[in-house]
PDB file of C-alpha atoms in Angstrom:
ATOM      1  CA  MET A  27     -28.853 -31.394  21.774  1.00 47.00           C
ATOM      2  CA  SER A  28     -25.318 -30.083  22.240  1.00 49.00           C
ATOM      3  CA  ALA A  29     -24.075 -27.037  20.357  1.00 49.00           C
ATOM      4  CA  ALA A  30     -21.538 -27.435  17.586  1.00 47.00           C
ATOM      5  CA  PRO A  31     -17.938 -26.734  18.580  1.00 51.00           C
ATOM      6  CA  ASP A  32     -17.111 -23.037  18.297  1.00 50.00           C
ATOM      7  CA  HIS A  33     -14.301 -23.546  15.778  1.00 49.00           C
ATOM      8  CA  GLN A  34     -16.726 -25.114  13.295  1.00 59.00           C
ATOM      9  CA  ALA A  35     -18.920 -22.000  13.309  1.00 71.00           C
ATOM     10  CA  ARG A  36     -16.160 -19.498  12.652  1.00 86.00           C
ATOM     11  CA  PRO A  37     -15.976 -18.137   9.096  1.00 92.00           C
ATOM     12  CA  ARG A  38     -12.781 -18.420   7.104  1.00 95.00           C
ATOM     13  CA  ILE A  39     -11.464 -16.176   4.358  1.00 96.00           C
ATOM     14  CA  SER A  40     -11.587 -19.107   1.921  1.00 94.00           C
ATOM     15  CA  ASP A  41     -15.343 -19.503   2.480  1.00 95.00           C
ATOM     16  CA  ARG A  42     -15.931 -16.327   0.469  1.00 95.00           C
ATOM     17  CA  TRP A  43     -12.806 -16.285  -1.693  1.00 96.00           C
ATOM     18  CA  PRO A  44     -11.862 -19.915  -2.386  1.00 96.00           C
ATOM     19  CA  ALA A  45      -8.341 -20.468  -3.682  1.00 97.00           C
ATOM     20  CA  ARG A  46      -7.950 -22.021  -7.090  1.00 97.00           C
ATOM     21  CA  HIS A  47      -4.220 -22.391  -6.389  1.00 98.00           C
ATOM     22  CA  PRO A  48      -3.938 -22.967  -2.636  1.00 97.00           C
ATOM     23  CA  GLU A  49      -0.196 -23.608  -2.920  1.00 98.00           C
ATOM     24  CA  ARG A  50       0.312 -19.975  -3.906  1.00 98.00           C
ATOM     25  CA  LEU A  51       0.361 -16.902  -1.695  1.00 98.00           C
ATOM     26  CA  GLN A  52      -3.177 -15.497  -1.489  1.00 98.00           C
ATOM     27  CA  LEU A  53      -3.653 -11.731  -1.846  1.00 98.00           C
ATOM     28  CA  TYR A  54      -6.903  -9.990  -0.824  1.00 98.00           C
ATOM     29  CA  SER A  55      -6.866  -6.457  -2.083  1.00 98.00           C
ATOM     30  CA  LEU A  56      -8.011  -3.587  -4.278  1.00 96.00           C
ATOM     31  CA  PRO A  57      -5.963  -1.408  -6.671  1.00 96.00           C
ATOM     32  CA  THR A  58      -5.666   1.448  -4.159  1.00 97.00           C
ATOM     33  CA  PRO A  59      -2.322   3.007  -3.107  1.00 97.00           C
ATOM     34  CA  ASN A  60      -2.055   0.655  -0.132  1.00 98.00           C
ATOM     35  CA  GLY A  61      -3.307  -2.319  -2.088  1.00 98.00           C
ATOM     36  CA  VAL A  62      -0.925  -1.960  -5.013  1.00 98.00           C
ATOM     37  CA  LYS A  63       2.098  -1.757  -2.724  1.00 98.00           C
ATOM     38  CA  VAL A  64       1.746  -5.493  -2.199  1.00 98.00           C
ATOM     39  CA  SER A  65       0.843  -6.444  -5.775  1.00 98.00           C
ATOM     40  CA  ILE A  66       3.832  -4.421  -7.043  1.00 98.00           C
ATOM     41  CA  MET A  67       6.070  -6.124  -4.479  1.00 98.00           C
ATOM     42  CA  LEU A  68       4.834  -9.532  -5.581  1.00 98.00           C
ATOM     43  CA  GLU A  69       5.407  -8.666  -9.225  1.00 98.00           C
ATOM     44  CA  GLU A  70       8.888  -7.338  -8.485  1.00 98.00           C
ATOM     45  CA  THR A  71       9.941 -10.421  -6.526  1.00 98.00           C
ATOM     46  CA  GLY A  72       8.371 -12.998  -8.836  1.00 98.00           C
ATOM     47  CA  LEU A  73       6.563 -14.867  -6.061  1.00 98.00           C
ATOM     48  CA  ALA A  74       3.649 -16.986  -7.258  1.00 98.00           C
ATOM     49  CA  TYR A  75       0.400 -15.558  -5.924  1.00 98.00           C
ATOM     50  CA  GLU A  76      -3.336 -15.564  -6.468  1.00 98.00           C
ATOM     51  CA  PRO A  77      -5.154 -12.214  -6.188  1.00 98.00           C
ATOM     52  CA  HIS A  78      -8.701 -11.854  -4.862  1.00 98.00           C
ATOM     53  CA  LEU A  79     -10.593  -8.636  -5.552  1.00 97.00           C
ATOM     54  CA  LEU A  80     -12.641  -7.081  -2.766  1.00 96.00           C
ATOM     55  CA  SER A  81     -15.428  -4.603  -3.390  1.00 92.00           C
ATOM     56  CA  PHE A  82     -15.972  -1.600  -1.159  1.00 88.00           C
ATOM     57  CA  ALA A  83     -19.348  -1.117  -2.873  1.00 90.00           C
ATOM     58  CA  SER A  84     -20.580  -4.418  -1.433  1.00 90.00           C
ATOM     59  CA  GLN A  85     -18.592  -3.856   1.797  1.00 94.00           C
ATOM     60  CA  ASP A  86     -16.567  -7.037   1.384  1.00 93.00           C
ATOM     61  CA  GLN A  87     -14.109  -5.681   3.942  1.00 95.00           C
ATOM     62  CA  LEU A  88     -16.806  -5.874   6.634  1.00 95.00           C
ATOM     63  CA  THR A  89     -17.832  -9.474   6.018  1.00 96.00           C
ATOM     64  CA  PRO A  90     -17.125 -12.072   8.697  1.00 96.00           C
ATOM     65  CA  GLU A  91     -14.934 -13.943   6.214  1.00 96.00           C
ATOM     66  CA  PHE A  92     -12.611 -10.987   5.651  1.00 96.00           C
ATOM     67  CA  LEU A  93     -12.644 -10.033   9.323  1.00 96.00           C
ATOM     68  CA  SER A  94     -11.395 -13.535  10.101  1.00 96.00           C
ATOM     69  CA  LEU A  95      -8.198 -12.499   8.297  1.00 96.00           C
ATOM     70  CA  ASN A  96      -8.037  -8.808   9.221  1.00 97.00           C
ATOM     71  CA  PRO A  97     -10.057  -7.656  12.230  1.00 97.00           C
ATOM     72  CA  ASN A  98      -9.211  -4.068  11.234  1.00 97.00           C
ATOM     73  CA  ASN A  99     -11.273  -4.484   8.017  1.00 96.00           C
ATOM     74  CA  LYS A 100      -8.660  -2.872   5.745  1.00 96.00           C
ATOM     75  CA  ILE A 101      -6.944  -4.073   2.598  1.00 97.00           C
ATOM     76  CA  PRO A 102      -4.487  -5.489   1.713  1.00 98.00           C
ATOM     77  CA  ALA A 103      -4.099  -8.772   3.527  1.00 98.00           C
ATOM     78  CA  ILE A 104      -2.341 -11.996   2.612  1.00 98.00           C
ATOM     79  CA  VAL A 105      -2.191 -15.652   3.505  1.00 98.00           C
ATOM     80  CA  ASP A 106       1.116 -17.331   2.719  1.00 98.00           C
ATOM     81  CA  PRO A 107       0.674 -21.126   2.792  1.00 98.00           C
ATOM     82  CA  ASP A 108       4.457 -21.456   3.005  1.00 98.00           C
ATOM     83  CA  GLY A 109       5.219 -19.128   5.877  1.00 98.00           C
ATOM     84  CA  PRO A 110       7.958 -19.394   8.509  1.00 97.00           C
ATOM     85  CA  GLY A 111       8.748 -22.980   9.311  1.00 97.00           C
ATOM     86  CA  GLY A 112       6.600 -24.100   6.390  1.00 96.00           C
ATOM     87  CA  GLN A 113       3.431 -23.122   8.265  1.00 97.00           C
ATOM     88  CA  PRO A 114       0.675 -20.843   6.884  1.00 97.00           C
ATOM     89  CA  LEU A 115       0.969 -17.200   7.848  1.00 98.00           C
ATOM     90  CA  ALA A 116      -1.777 -14.585   7.649  1.00 98.00           C
ATOM     91  CA  LEU A 117      -0.783 -10.907   7.643  1.00 98.00           C
ATOM     92  CA  PHE A 118      -2.425  -7.527   7.301  1.00 98.00           C
ATOM     93  CA  GLU A 119      -0.987  -3.958   7.206  1.00 98.00           C
ATOM     94  CA  SER A 120       0.807  -3.186   3.945  1.00 98.00           C
ATOM     95  CA  GLY A 121       4.053  -2.110   5.618  1.00 98.00           C
ATOM     96  CA  ALA A 122       4.318  -5.337   7.584  1.00 98.00           C
ATOM     97  CA  ILE A 123       3.576  -7.322   4.428  1.00 98.00           C
ATOM     98  CA  LEU A 124       6.317  -5.499   2.490  1.00 98.00           C
ATOM     99  CA  ILE A 125       8.884  -6.284   5.175  1.00 98.00           C
ATOM    100  CA  TYR A 126       7.761  -9.912   5.334  1.00 98.00           C
ATOM    101  CA  LEU A 127       7.944 -10.415   1.563  1.00 98.00           C
ATOM    102  CA  ALA A 128      11.334  -8.695   1.400  1.00 98.00           C
ATOM    103  CA  GLU A 129      12.715 -10.997   4.088  1.00 98.00           C
ATOM    104  CA  LYS A 130      11.066 -14.076   2.579  1.00 98.00           C
ATOM    105  CA  THR A 131      12.637 -13.457  -0.827  1.00 98.00           C
ATOM    106  CA  GLY A 132      15.846 -11.720   0.197  1.00 98.00           C
ATOM    107  CA  GLN A 133      14.940  -8.863  -2.149  1.00 98.00           C
ATOM    108  CA  LEU A 134      14.390  -5.097  -1.947  1.00 98.00           C
ATOM    109  CA  LEU A 135      15.516  -4.695   1.668  1.00 98.00           C
ATOM    110  CA  PRO A 136      19.229  -4.319   2.437  1.00 98.00           C
ATOM    111  CA  ARG A 137      20.792  -7.008   4.571  1.00 96.00           C
ATOM    112  CA  GLU A 138      23.354  -4.667   6.138  1.00 97.00           C
ATOM    113  CA  ALA A 139      21.843  -3.492   9.411  1.00 98.00           C
ATOM    114  CA  ALA A 140      22.163   0.285   9.085  1.00 98.00           C
ATOM    115  CA  ALA A 141      20.802   0.387   5.521  1.00 98.00           C
ATOM    116  CA  ARG A 142      18.027  -2.021   6.502  1.00 98.00           C
ATOM    117  CA  TYR A 143      16.811   0.221   9.299  1.00 98.00           C
ATOM    118  CA  GLN A 144      17.108   3.326   7.132  1.00 98.00           C
ATOM    119  CA  THR A 145      14.913   1.649   4.515  1.00 98.00           C
ATOM    120  CA  ILE A 146      12.359   0.762   7.177  1.00 98.00           C
ATOM    121  CA  GLN A 147      12.591   4.358   8.404  1.00 98.00           C
ATOM    122  CA  TRP A 148      11.361   5.639   5.024  1.00 98.00           C
ATOM    123  CA  LEU A 149       8.709   2.939   4.925  1.00 98.00           C
ATOM    124  CA  MET A 150       7.427   4.286   8.267  1.00 98.00           C
ATOM    125  CA  PHE A 151       7.600   7.827   6.845  1.00 98.00           C
ATOM    126  CA  GLN A 152       5.056   6.699   4.280  1.00 98.00           C
ATOM    127  CA  MET A 153       2.915   4.764   6.732  1.00 98.00           C
ATOM    128  CA  GLY A 154       2.737   7.552   9.301  1.00 98.00           C
ATOM    129  CA  GLY A 155       2.873  10.627   7.074  1.00 98.00           C
ATOM    130  CA  VAL A 156       2.502  10.321   3.320  1.00 98.00           C
ATOM    131  CA  GLY A 157      -0.400   7.874   3.314  1.00 98.00           C
ATOM    132  CA  PRO A 158      -2.589   9.498   5.977  1.00 98.00           C
ATOM    133  CA  MET A 159      -1.954  13.077   4.809  1.00 98.00           C
ATOM    134  CA  PHE A 160      -2.366  12.431   1.090  1.00 98.00           C
ATOM    135  CA  GLY A 161      -5.472  10.374   1.819  1.00 97.00           C
ATOM    136  CA  GLN A 162      -7.080  13.121   3.877  1.00 96.00           C
ATOM    137  CA  LEU A 163      -6.248  15.665   1.202  1.00 96.00           C
ATOM    138  CA  GLY A 164      -7.899  13.400  -1.365  1.00 95.00           C
ATOM    139  CA  PHE A 165     -11.044  13.275   0.754  1.00 93.00           C
ATOM    140  CA  PHE A 166     -11.328  17.050   1.116  1.00 93.00           C
ATOM    141  CA  HIS A 167     -10.224  17.843  -2.445  1.00 93.00           C
ATOM    142  CA  LYS A 168     -11.879  15.147  -4.570  1.00 92.00           C
ATOM    143  CA  PHE A 169     -14.622  13.563  -2.508  1.00 88.00           C
ATOM    144  CA  ALA A 170     -17.084  14.654   0.178  1.00 80.00           C
ATOM    145  CA  GLY A 171     -14.872  17.447   1.408  1.00 76.00           C
ATOM    146  CA  LYS A 172     -16.025  19.518  -1.546  1.00 73.00           C
ATOM    147  CA  ASP A 173     -19.359  19.818   0.233  1.00 76.00           C
ATOM    148  CA  PHE A 174     -17.747  21.733   3.101  1.00 79.00           C
ATOM    149  CA  GLU A 175     -17.739  25.472   2.693  1.00 82.00           C
ATOM    150  CA  ASP A 176     -14.909  25.821   5.185  1.00 86.00           C
ATOM    151  CA  LYS A 177     -11.697  25.080   3.247  1.00 86.00           C
ATOM    152  CA  ARG A 178      -9.420  25.134   6.269  1.00 90.00           C
ATOM    153  CA  PRO A 179      -9.341  21.313   6.620  1.00 88.00           C
ATOM    154  CA  ARG A 180      -8.434  20.900   2.937  1.00 91.00           C
ATOM    155  CA  ASP A 181      -5.806  23.611   3.151  1.00 94.00           C
ATOM    156  CA  ARG A 182      -4.306  22.081   6.291  1.00 95.00           C
ATOM    157  CA  TYR A 183      -3.783  18.737   4.550  1.00 96.00           C
ATOM    158  CA  ALA A 184      -2.587  20.450   1.372  1.00 97.00           C
ATOM    159  CA  ALA A 185       0.073  22.307   3.347  1.00 98.00           C
ATOM    160  CA  GLU A 186       1.231  19.156   5.124  1.00 98.00           C
ATOM    161  CA  SER A 187       1.272  17.196   1.865  1.00 98.00           C
ATOM    162  CA  ARG A 188       3.391  19.905   0.302  1.00 98.00           C
ATOM    163  CA  ARG A 189       5.769  19.774   3.272  1.00 98.00           C
ATOM    164  CA  LEU A 190       6.124  16.005   2.878  1.00 98.00           C
ATOM    165  CA  LEU A 191       6.808  16.388  -0.839  1.00 98.00           C
ATOM    166  CA  ALA A 192       9.520  18.899   0.031  1.00 98.00           C
ATOM    167  CA  VAL A 193      11.117  16.376   2.389  1.00 98.00           C
ATOM    168  CA  LEU A 194      11.109  13.797  -0.393  1.00 98.00           C
ATOM    169  CA  ASN A 195      12.410  16.259  -2.958  1.00 98.00           C
ATOM    170  CA  GLN A 196      15.367  17.241  -0.796  1.00 98.00           C
ATOM    171  CA  HIS A 197      16.183  13.628   0.069  1.00 98.00           C
ATOM    172  CA  LEU A 198      16.049  12.455  -3.566  1.00 98.00           C
ATOM    173  CA  ALA A 199      18.471  15.077  -4.857  1.00 98.00           C
ATOM    174  CA  GLY A 200      21.454  13.138  -6.181  1.00 98.00           C
ATOM    175  CA  ARG A 201      19.773   9.782  -5.551  1.00 98.00           C
ATOM    176  CA  ALA A 202      18.211   7.422  -8.078  1.00 98.00           C
ATOM    177  CA  TRP A 203      15.835   6.006  -5.452  1.00 98.00           C
ATOM    178  CA  MET A 204      14.994   6.558  -1.804  1.00 98.00           C
ATOM    179  CA  MET A 205      17.971   4.462  -0.717  1.00 98.00           C
ATOM    180  CA  GLY A 206      20.343   5.760  -3.370  1.00 98.00           C
ATOM    181  CA  ALA A 207      21.270   3.454  -6.216  1.00 98.00           C
ATOM    182  CA  ASP A 208      19.122   0.565  -5.000  1.00 98.00           C
ATOM    183  CA  TYR A 209      15.371   0.322  -5.498  1.00 98.00           C
ATOM    184  CA  SER A 210      13.650  -0.916  -2.330  1.00 98.00           C
ATOM    185  CA  ILE A 211      10.434  -1.364  -0.402  1.00 98.00           C
ATOM    186  CA  ALA A 212      10.699   2.320   0.554  1.00 98.00           C
ATOM    187  CA  ASP A 213      10.039   3.252  -3.083  1.00 99.00           C
ATOM    188  CA  ILE A 214       7.271   0.659  -3.383  1.00 99.00           C
ATOM    189  CA  ALA A 215       5.575   2.182  -0.334  1.00 98.00           C
ATOM    190  CA  ILE A 216       5.923   5.864  -1.219  1.00 99.00           C
ATOM    191  CA  PHE A 217       5.405   6.253  -4.940  1.00 98.00           C
ATOM    192  CA  PRO A 218       1.965   4.650  -5.336  1.00 98.00           C
ATOM    193  CA  TRP A 219       0.773   7.383  -2.973  1.00 98.00           C
ATOM    194  CA  VAL A 220       2.555  10.138  -4.895  1.00 98.00           C
ATOM    195  CA  ASN A 221       1.055   8.805  -8.105  1.00 98.00           C
ATOM    196  CA  ASN A 222      -2.402   8.681  -6.542  1.00 98.00           C
ATOM    197  CA  LEU A 223      -2.095  12.236  -5.249  1.00 98.00           C
ATOM    198  CA  ILE A 224      -1.367  13.578  -8.727  1.00 97.00           C
ATOM    199  CA  ASP A 225      -3.344  11.201 -10.923  1.00 97.00           C
ATOM    200  CA  PHE A 226      -6.445  10.001  -9.069  1.00 97.00           C
ATOM    201  CA  TYR A 227      -6.858  12.876  -6.600  1.00 96.00           C
ATOM    202  CA  ALA A 228      -5.834  15.456  -9.236  1.00 97.00           C
ATOM    203  CA  ALA A 229      -4.177  17.535  -6.518  1.00 97.00           C
ATOM    204  CA  GLY A 230      -0.981  18.406  -8.386  1.00 97.00           C
ATOM    205  CA  GLU A 231      -1.821  22.071  -8.784  1.00 97.00           C
ATOM    206  CA  LEU A 232      -3.116  22.338  -5.223  1.00 96.00           C
ATOM    207  CA  VAL A 233       0.171  21.086  -3.735  1.00 98.00           C
ATOM    208  CA  GLY A 234       2.404  22.762  -6.329  1.00 98.00           C
ATOM    209  CA  PHE A 235       3.801  19.493  -7.650  1.00 98.00           C
ATOM    210  CA  ALA A 236       5.752  21.364 -10.342  1.00 98.00           C
ATOM    211  CA  ASP A 237       8.006  22.656  -7.542  1.00 98.00           C
ATOM    212  CA  PHE A 238       9.333  19.161  -6.795  1.00 98.00           C
ATOM    213  CA  PRO A 239      11.398  18.052  -9.809  1.00 98.00           C
ATOM    214  CA  GLU A 240      13.245  15.291  -7.957  1.00 98.00           C
ATOM    215  CA  VAL A 241       9.978  13.672  -6.896  1.00 98.00           C
ATOM    216  CA  GLN A 242       8.693  13.984 -10.461  1.00 98.00           C
ATOM    217  CA  ARG A 243      11.847  12.334 -11.805  1.00 98.00           C
ATOM    218  CA  VAL A 244      11.685   9.346  -9.477  1.00 98.00           C
ATOM    219  CA  LEU A 245       7.931   8.956  -9.911  1.00 98.00           C
ATOM    220  CA  SER A 246       8.472   8.728 -13.680  1.00 98.00           C
ATOM    221  CA  ALA A 247      11.184   6.085 -13.188  1.00 98.00           C
ATOM    222  CA  PHE A 248       8.923   4.171 -10.823  1.00 99.00           C
ATOM    223  CA  LEU A 249       5.975   4.172 -13.240  1.00 98.00           C
ATOM    224  CA  ALA A 250       8.253   2.998 -16.062  1.00 98.00           C
ATOM    225  CA  ARG A 251       9.064  -0.276 -14.307  1.00 98.00           C
ATOM    226  CA  PRO A 252       7.201  -3.220 -15.908  1.00 98.00           C
ATOM    227  CA  ALA A 253       6.449  -4.804 -12.523  1.00 98.00           C
ATOM    228  CA  VAL A 254       4.935  -1.534 -11.330  1.00 98.00           C
ATOM    229  CA  GLN A 255       2.795  -1.260 -14.437  1.00 98.00           C
ATOM    230  CA  ARG A 256       1.476  -4.770 -13.841  1.00 98.00           C
ATOM    231  CA  GLY A 257       1.022  -4.336 -10.109  1.00 98.00           C
ATOM    232  CA  LEU A 258      -0.975  -1.132 -10.442  1.00 98.00           C
ATOM    233  CA  LYS A 259      -3.735  -3.106 -12.206  1.00 97.00           C
ATOM    234  CA  ILE A 260      -3.970  -5.961  -9.678  1.00 96.00           C
ATOM    235  CA  PRO A 261      -6.428  -7.213  -8.593  1.00 93.00           C
ATOM    236  CA  ALA A 262      -8.187  -6.489 -11.881  1.00 86.00           C
TER     237      ALA A 262
END
């Protein structure tokens, strides 16, 4: 008896999270700082999408179905049934997804070359600095790091987080948003992490958040946006 063809045995993301609206963009995520970047972007642009909630408690991110979409087992990830050339496109990594959605919709990423690359520059600042450093600080300050008597790891990440906040504070002086007058994917990338640092991680006092009035101002403006308020709760 011959074995079934290999492609028939491979799991698909839709095996575990079937789409009720397959014509819409499919979002697989959690309301974490990285996850809500994409839901906020989708809310801001008005693209039709269907969210699917993953559970870390049941290790959904490690299932064969999710790994078929993202072999790096991280959220968020998307499948756009109407990708380039009208073909489906699967993507992971929140920064890549933000750039893709901006280019797909023609929104929130400048078309002029210099401003476009400067926006992507600040997106990379979040991806390489703000996210990893704030996340590590959250671990050592709020979660298991509290069990460590040695506070040097926590203090190292607190110092670097404070330095990053100072960079943001200086840059935002005299600017409404990261790119000046225009709200962009740079703001959508950065401010969920700032909000998480202060709200969920409760690290405001540790990093001296009161010393960064420009960051406070822009964070307040960010959180006041209706699309942000909706996106922060998705997937519910």
